[in-house]
Every structure is written in C-alpha cells, then in structure tokens.
Tab-separated table of N, CA and C in Angstrom:
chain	number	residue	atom	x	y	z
A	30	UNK	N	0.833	-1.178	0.000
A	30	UNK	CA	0.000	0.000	0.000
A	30	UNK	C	0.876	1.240	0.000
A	31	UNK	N	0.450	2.057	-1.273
A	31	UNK	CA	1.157	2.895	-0.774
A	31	UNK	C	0.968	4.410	0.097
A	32	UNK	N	1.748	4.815	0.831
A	32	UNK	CA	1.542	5.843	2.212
A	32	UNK	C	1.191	6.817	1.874
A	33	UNK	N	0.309	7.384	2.250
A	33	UNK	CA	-0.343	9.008	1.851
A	33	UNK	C	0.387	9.190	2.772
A	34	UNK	N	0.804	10.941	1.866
A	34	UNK	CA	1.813	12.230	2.341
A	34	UNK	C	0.682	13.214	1.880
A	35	UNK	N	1.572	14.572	2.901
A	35	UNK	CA	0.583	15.492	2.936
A	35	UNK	C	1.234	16.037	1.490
A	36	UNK	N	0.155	17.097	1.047
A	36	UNK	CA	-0.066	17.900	-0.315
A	36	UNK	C	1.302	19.003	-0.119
A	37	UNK	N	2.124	19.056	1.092
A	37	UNK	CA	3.296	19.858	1.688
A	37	UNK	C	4.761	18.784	1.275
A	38	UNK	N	4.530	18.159	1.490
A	38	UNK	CA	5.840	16.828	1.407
A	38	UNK	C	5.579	16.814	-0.050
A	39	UNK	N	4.967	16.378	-0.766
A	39	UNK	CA	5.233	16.721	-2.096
A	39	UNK	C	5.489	17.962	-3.152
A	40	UNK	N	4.689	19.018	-2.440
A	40	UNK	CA	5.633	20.669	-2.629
A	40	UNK	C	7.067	20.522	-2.476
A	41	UNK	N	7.414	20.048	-1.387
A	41	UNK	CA	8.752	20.250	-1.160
A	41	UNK	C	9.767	18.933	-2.329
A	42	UNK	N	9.272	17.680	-2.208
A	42	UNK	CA	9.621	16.591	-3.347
A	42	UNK	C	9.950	17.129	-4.183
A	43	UNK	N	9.080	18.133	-5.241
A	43	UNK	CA	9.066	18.459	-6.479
A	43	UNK	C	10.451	19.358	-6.529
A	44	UNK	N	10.034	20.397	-5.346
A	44	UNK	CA	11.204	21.197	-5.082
A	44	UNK	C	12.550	20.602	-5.218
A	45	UNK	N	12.928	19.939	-4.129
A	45	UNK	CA	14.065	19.354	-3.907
A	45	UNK	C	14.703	18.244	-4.816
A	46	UNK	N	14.023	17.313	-5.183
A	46	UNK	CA	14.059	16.172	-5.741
A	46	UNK	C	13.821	16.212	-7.220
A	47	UNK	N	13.585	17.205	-7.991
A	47	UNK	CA	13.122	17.276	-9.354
A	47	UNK	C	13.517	16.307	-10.376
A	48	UNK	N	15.217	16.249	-10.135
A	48	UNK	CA	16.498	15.931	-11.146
A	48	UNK	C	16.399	14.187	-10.826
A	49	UNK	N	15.399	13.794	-9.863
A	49	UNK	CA	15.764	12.408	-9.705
A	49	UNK	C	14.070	11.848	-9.190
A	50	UNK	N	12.922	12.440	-9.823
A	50	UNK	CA	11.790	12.317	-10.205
A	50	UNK	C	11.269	12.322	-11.244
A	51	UNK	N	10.023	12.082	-11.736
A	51	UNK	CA	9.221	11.434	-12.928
A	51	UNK	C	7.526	11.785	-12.899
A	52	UNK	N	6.845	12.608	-13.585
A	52	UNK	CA	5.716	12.304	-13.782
A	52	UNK	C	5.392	11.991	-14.889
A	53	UNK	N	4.681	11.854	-15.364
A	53	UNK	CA	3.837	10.940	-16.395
A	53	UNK	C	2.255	11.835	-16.739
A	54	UNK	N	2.154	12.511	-18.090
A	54	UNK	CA	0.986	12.943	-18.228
A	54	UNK	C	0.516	12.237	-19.543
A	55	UNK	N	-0.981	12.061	-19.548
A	55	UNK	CA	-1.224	11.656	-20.745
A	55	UNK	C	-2.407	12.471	-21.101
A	56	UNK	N	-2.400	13.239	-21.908
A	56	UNK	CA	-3.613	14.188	-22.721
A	56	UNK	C	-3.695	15.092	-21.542
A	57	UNK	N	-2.435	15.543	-21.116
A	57	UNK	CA	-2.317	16.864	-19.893
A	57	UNK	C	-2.475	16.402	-18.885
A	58	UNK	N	-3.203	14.801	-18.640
A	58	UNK	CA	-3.391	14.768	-17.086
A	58	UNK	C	-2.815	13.738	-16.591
A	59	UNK	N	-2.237	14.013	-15.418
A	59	UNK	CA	-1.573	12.989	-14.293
A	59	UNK	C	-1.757	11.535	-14.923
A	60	UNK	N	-1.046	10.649	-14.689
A	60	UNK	CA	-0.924	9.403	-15.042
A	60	UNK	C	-0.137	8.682	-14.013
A	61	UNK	N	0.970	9.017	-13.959
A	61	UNK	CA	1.714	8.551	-12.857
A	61	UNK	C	2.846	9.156	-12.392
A	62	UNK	N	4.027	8.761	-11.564
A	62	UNK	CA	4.785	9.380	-10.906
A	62	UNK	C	5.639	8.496	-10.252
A	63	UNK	N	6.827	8.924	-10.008
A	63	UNK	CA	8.041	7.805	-9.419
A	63	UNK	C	8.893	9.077	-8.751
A	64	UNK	N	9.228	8.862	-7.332
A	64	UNK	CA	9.956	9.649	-6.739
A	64	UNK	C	10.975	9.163	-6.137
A	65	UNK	N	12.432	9.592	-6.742
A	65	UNK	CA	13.275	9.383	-6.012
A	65	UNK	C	14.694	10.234	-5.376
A	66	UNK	N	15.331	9.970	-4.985
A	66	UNK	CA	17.278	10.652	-4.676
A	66	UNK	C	17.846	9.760	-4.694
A	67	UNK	N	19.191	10.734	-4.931
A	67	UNK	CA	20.650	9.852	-5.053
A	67	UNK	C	20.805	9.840	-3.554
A	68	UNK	N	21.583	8.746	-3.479
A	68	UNK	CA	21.957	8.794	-1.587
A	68	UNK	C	23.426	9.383	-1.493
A	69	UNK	N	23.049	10.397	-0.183
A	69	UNK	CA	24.324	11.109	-0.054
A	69	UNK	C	25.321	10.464	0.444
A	70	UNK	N	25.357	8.987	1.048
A	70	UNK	CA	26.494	9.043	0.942
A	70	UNK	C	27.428	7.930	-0.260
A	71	UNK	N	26.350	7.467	-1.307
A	71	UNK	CA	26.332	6.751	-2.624
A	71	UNK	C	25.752	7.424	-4.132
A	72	UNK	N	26.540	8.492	-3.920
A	72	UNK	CA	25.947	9.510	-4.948
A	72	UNK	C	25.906	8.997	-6.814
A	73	UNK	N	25.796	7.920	-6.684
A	73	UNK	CA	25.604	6.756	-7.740
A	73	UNK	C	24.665	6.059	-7.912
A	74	UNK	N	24.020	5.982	-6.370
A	74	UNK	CA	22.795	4.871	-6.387
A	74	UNK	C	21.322	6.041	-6.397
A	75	UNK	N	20.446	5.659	-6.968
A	75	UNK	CA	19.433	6.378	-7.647
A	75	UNK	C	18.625	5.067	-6.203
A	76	UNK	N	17.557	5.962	-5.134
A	76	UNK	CA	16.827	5.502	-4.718
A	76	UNK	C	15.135	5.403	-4.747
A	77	UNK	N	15.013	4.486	-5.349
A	77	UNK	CA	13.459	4.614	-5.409
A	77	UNK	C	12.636	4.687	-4.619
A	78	UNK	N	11.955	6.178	-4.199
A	78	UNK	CA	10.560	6.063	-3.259
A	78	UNK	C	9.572	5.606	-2.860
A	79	UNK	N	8.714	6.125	-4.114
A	79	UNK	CA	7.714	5.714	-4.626
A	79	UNK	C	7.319	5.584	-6.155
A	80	UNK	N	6.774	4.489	-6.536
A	80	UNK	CA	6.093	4.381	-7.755
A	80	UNK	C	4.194	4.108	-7.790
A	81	UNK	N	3.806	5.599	-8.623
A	81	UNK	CA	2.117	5.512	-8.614
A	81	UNK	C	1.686	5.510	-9.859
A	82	UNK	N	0.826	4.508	-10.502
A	82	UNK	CA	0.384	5.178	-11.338
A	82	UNK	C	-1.123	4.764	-11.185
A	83	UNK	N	-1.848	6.148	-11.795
A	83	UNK	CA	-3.491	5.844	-11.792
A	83	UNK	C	-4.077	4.597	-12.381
A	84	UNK	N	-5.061	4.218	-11.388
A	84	UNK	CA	-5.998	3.082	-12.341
A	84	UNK	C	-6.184	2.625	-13.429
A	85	UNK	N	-6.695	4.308	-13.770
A	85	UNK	CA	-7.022	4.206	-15.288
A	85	UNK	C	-6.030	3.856	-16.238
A	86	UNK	N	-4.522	4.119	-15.961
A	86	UNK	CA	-3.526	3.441	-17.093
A	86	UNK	C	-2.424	2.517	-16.496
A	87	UNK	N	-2.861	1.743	-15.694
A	87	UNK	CA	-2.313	0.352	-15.629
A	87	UNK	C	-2.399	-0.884	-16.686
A	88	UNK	N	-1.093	-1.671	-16.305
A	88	UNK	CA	-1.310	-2.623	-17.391
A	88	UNK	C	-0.526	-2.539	-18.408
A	89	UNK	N	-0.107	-1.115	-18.564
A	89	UNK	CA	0.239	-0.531	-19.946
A	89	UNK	C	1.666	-0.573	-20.266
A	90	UNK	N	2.274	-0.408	-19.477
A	90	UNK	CA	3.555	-0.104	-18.931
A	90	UNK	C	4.728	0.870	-18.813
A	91	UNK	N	3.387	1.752	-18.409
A	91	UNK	CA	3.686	2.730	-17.731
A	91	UNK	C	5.167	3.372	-16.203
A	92	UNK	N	4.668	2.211	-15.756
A	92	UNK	CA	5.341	2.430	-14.360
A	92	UNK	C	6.908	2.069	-15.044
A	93	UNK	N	6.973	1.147	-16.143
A	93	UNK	CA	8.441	0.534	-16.591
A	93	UNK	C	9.124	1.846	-16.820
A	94	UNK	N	8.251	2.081	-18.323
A	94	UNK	CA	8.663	3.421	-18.802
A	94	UNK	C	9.225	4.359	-18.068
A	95	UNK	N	8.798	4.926	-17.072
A	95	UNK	CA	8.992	6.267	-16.371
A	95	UNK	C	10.531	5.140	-15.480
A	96	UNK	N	10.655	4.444	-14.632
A	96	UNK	CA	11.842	3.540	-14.708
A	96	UNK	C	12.705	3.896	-15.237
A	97	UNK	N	12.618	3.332	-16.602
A	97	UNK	CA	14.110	3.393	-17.048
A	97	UNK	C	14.237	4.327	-17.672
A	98	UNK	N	13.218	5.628	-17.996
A	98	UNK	CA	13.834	6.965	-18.470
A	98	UNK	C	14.615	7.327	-16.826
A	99	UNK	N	14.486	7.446	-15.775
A	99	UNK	CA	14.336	7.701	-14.675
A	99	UNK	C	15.927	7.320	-14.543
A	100	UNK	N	16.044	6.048	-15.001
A	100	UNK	CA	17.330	5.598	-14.541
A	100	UNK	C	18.535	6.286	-15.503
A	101	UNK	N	18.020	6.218	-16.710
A	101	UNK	CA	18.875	6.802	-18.040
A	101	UNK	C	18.820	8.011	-17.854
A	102	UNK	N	18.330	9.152	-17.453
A	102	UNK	CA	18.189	10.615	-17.068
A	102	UNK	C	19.257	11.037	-15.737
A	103	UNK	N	19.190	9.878	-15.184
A	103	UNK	CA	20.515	10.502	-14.433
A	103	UNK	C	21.455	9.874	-14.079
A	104	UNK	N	21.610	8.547	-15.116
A	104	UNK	CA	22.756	8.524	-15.251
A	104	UNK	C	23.416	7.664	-14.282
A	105	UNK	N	22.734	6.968	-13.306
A	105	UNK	CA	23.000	6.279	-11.652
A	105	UNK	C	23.443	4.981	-12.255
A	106	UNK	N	24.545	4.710	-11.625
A	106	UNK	CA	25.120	3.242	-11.501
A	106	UNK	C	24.484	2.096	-11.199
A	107	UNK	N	23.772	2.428	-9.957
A	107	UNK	CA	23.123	1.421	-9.164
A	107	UNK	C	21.689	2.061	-8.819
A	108	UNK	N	20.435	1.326	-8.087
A	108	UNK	CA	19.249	1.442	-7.965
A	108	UNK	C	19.124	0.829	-6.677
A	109	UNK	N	18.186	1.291	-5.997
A	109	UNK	CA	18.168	0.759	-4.588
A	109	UNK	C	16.581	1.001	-4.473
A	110	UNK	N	15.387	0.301	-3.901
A	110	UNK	CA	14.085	0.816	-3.092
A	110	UNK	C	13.734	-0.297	-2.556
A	111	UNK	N	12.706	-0.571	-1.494
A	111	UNK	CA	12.287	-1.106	-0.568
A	111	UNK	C	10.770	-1.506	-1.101
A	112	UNK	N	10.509	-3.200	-0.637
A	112	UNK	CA	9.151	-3.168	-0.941
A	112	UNK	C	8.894	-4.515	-0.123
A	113	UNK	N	7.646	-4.238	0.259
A	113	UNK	CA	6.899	-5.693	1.316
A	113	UNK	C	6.518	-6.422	0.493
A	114	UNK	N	7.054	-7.539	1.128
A	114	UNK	CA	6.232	-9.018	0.270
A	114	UNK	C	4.996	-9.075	-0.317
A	115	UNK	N	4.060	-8.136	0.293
A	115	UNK	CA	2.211	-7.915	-0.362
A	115	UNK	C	2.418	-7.110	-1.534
A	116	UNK	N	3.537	-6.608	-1.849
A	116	UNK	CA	3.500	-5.809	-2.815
A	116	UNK	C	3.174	-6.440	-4.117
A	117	UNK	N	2.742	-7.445	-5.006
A	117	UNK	CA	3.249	-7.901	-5.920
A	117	UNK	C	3.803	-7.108	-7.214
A	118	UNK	N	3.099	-6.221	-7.265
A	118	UNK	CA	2.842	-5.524	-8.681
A	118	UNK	C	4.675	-4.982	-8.968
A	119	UNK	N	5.225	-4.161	-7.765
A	119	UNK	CA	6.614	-3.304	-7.255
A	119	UNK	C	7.263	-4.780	-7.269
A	120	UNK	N	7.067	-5.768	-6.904
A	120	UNK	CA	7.982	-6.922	-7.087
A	120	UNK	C	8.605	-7.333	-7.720
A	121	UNK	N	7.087	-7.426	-8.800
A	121	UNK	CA	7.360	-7.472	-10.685
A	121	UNK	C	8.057	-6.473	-11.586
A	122	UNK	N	7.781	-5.825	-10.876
A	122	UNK	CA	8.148	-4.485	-12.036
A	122	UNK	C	9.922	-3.634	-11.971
A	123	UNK	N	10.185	-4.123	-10.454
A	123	UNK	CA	11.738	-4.191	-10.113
A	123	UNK	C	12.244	-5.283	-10.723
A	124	UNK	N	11.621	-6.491	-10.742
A	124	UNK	CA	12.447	-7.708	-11.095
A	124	UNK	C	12.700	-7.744	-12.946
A	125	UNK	N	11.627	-7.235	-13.277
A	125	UNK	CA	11.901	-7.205	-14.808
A	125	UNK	C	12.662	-5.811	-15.184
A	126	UNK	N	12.844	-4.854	-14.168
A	126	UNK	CA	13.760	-4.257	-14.801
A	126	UNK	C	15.125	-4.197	-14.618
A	127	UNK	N	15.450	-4.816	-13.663
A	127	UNK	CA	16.510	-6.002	-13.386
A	127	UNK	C	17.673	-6.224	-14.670
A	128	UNK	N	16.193	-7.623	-14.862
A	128	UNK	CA	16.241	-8.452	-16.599
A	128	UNK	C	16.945	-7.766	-17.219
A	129	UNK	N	15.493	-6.580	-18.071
A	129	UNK	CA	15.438	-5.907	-18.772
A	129	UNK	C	17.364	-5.215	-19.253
A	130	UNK	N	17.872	-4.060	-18.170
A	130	UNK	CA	18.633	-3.739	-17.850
A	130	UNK	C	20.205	-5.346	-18.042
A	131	UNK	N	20.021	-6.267	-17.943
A	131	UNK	CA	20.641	-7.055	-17.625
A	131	UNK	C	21.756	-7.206	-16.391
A	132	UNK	N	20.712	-6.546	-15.214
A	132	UNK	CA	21.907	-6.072	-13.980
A	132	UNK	C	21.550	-6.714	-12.968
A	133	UNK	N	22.633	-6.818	-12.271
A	133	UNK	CA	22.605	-8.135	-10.752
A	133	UNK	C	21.656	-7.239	-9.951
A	134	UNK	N	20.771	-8.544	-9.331
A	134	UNK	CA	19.549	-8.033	-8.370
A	134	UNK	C	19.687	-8.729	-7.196
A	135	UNK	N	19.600	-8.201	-5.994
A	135	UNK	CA	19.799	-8.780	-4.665
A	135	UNK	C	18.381	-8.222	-3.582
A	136	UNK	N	18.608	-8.987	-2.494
A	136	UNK	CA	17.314	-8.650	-2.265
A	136	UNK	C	17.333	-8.988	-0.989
A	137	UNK	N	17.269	-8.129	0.227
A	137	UNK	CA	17.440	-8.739	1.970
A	137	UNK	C	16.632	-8.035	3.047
A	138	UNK	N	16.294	-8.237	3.886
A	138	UNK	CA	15.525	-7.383	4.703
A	138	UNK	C	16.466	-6.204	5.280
A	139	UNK	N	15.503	-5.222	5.430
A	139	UNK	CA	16.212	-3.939	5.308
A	139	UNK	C	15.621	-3.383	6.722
A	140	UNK	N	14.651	-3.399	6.789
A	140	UNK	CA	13.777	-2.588	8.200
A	140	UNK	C	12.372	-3.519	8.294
A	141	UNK	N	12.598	-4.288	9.759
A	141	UNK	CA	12.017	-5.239	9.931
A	141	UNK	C	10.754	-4.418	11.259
A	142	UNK	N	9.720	-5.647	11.560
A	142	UNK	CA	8.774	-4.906	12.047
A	142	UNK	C	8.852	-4.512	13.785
A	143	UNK	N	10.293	-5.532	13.965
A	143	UNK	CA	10.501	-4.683	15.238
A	143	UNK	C	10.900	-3.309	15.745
A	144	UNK	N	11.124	-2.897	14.197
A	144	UNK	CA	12.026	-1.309	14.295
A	144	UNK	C	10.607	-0.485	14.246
A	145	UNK	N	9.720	-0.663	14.119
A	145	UNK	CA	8.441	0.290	13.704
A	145	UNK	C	7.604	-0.009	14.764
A	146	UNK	N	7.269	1.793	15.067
A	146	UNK	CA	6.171	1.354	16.160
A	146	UNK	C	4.635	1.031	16.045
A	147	UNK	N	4.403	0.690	14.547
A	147	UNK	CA	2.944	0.341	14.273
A	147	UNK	C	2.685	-0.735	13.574
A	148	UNK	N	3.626	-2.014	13.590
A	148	UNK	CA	3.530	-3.572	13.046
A	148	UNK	C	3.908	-3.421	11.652
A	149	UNK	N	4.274	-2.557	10.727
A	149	UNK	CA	4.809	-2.175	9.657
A	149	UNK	C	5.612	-3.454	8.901
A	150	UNK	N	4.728	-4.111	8.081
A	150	UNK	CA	5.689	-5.288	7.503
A	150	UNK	C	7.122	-4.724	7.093
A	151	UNK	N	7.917	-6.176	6.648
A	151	UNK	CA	9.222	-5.923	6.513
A	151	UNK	C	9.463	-5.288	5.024
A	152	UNK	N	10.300	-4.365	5.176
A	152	UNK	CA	10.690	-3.563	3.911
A	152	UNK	C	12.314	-4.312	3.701
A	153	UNK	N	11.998	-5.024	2.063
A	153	UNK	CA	13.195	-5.913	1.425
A	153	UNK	C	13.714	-4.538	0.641
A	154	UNK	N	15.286	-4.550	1.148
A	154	UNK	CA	15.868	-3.518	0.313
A	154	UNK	C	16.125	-4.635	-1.377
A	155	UNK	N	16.372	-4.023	-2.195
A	155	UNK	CA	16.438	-4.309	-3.542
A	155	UNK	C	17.512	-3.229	-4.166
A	156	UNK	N	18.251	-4.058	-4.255
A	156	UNK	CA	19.872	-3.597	-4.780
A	156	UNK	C	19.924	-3.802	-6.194
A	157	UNK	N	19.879	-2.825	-7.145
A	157	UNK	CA	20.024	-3.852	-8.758
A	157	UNK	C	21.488	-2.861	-8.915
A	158	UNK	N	22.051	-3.338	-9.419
A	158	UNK	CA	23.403	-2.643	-10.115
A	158	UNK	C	23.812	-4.051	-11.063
A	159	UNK	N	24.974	-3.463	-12.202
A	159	UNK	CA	25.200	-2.257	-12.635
A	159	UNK	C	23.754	-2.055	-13.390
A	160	UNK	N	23.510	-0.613	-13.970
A	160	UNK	CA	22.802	-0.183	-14.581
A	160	UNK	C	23.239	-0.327	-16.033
C-alpha cells in the first residue's frame, strides 16, 4: 500500500528532488509518478521512493517506462528501493527491470517490524546494479 503524504511533502519533493523524479501525463493529465534521490552518501545509487500510477492506465507499462527513463536521465550506476512481500505488482516491475537492464539483483531485509512502532511489515531492500 502505498503511504499518503501530505499535499506539503510533495511541494517540497518536487522542489528538492526534481532531477531524480518522474511524472507521467497523458492528454495533460496525471498518469503517474516515481519519486526518487541519489543517496548522499552513494551519490551513484538512484533511490526509489515511490512508484504511482493511476488506475485508469495500468497494465500498460507505464510504471516501466517512467523507470528506465528515470534511470537513463541521471545517469546512476546502481538502484536501490524497498518493498513488502504484499506488494506484488513493485515486485514485478523491479524484477523485470533487473532483466530488462541485464543487472545483478539482490534482495534482503532492510527494516524489519521490530524497528516500527505500528507492526509495519518488513521492507526488502532491492539492490540492482550495474545499470
């Protein structure tokens, strides 16, 4: 599932984060969106936030697309984001771009549910490099 943020945290996203984000319009309107940063202290690895895209254009492959322009736009060595086992869809769509890419994919628990104070399943970090 993914976490609603306030309409402020994404003001500031757009702000800050521009050069290593993604939206997606189709006939002017919203479609989807992928937010990420380079990590400061792996200024190579491109981290993935979040990936959304609307209802209405799933399926399509959409979420790929915005991916690997995402990855080719800046240029990052390596890829890093987090996703719970319920996720399937983020499962799939990391693992084939993996493939796709032809780059080593690893995959380990990263922040487990004892670290969270609200039962928060486990978030599997997902390492793909090289790009």
């Amino acid at each position: 599932m993914l976490d609603l943020n306030s309409s402020y945290s994404y003001l500031l996203w757009c702000r800050d984060f521009a050069d290593t984000s993604v939206i997606a319009r189709i006939d002017g309107e919203p479609a989807g969106f992928i937010t990420g940063y380079t990590r400061p202290e792996n200024p190579d690895t491109l981290m993935i936030w979040q990936v959304a895209v609307d209802e209405n254009f799933r399926g399509h492959g959409l979420a790929s697309t915005m991916l690997h322009e995402l990855a080719d736009r800046t240029g990052a060595l390596r890829m890093e984001t987090t996703i719970t086992d319920d996720n399937a869809a983020s499962n799939r769509l990391f693992q084939a771009f993996a493939e796709k890419r032809g780059a080593g994919f690893d995959r380990r628990p990263l922040f487990t549910p004892d670290l969270y104070p609200d039962g928060h399943d486990t978030e599997y970090l997902y390492e793909i490099a090289p790009l």
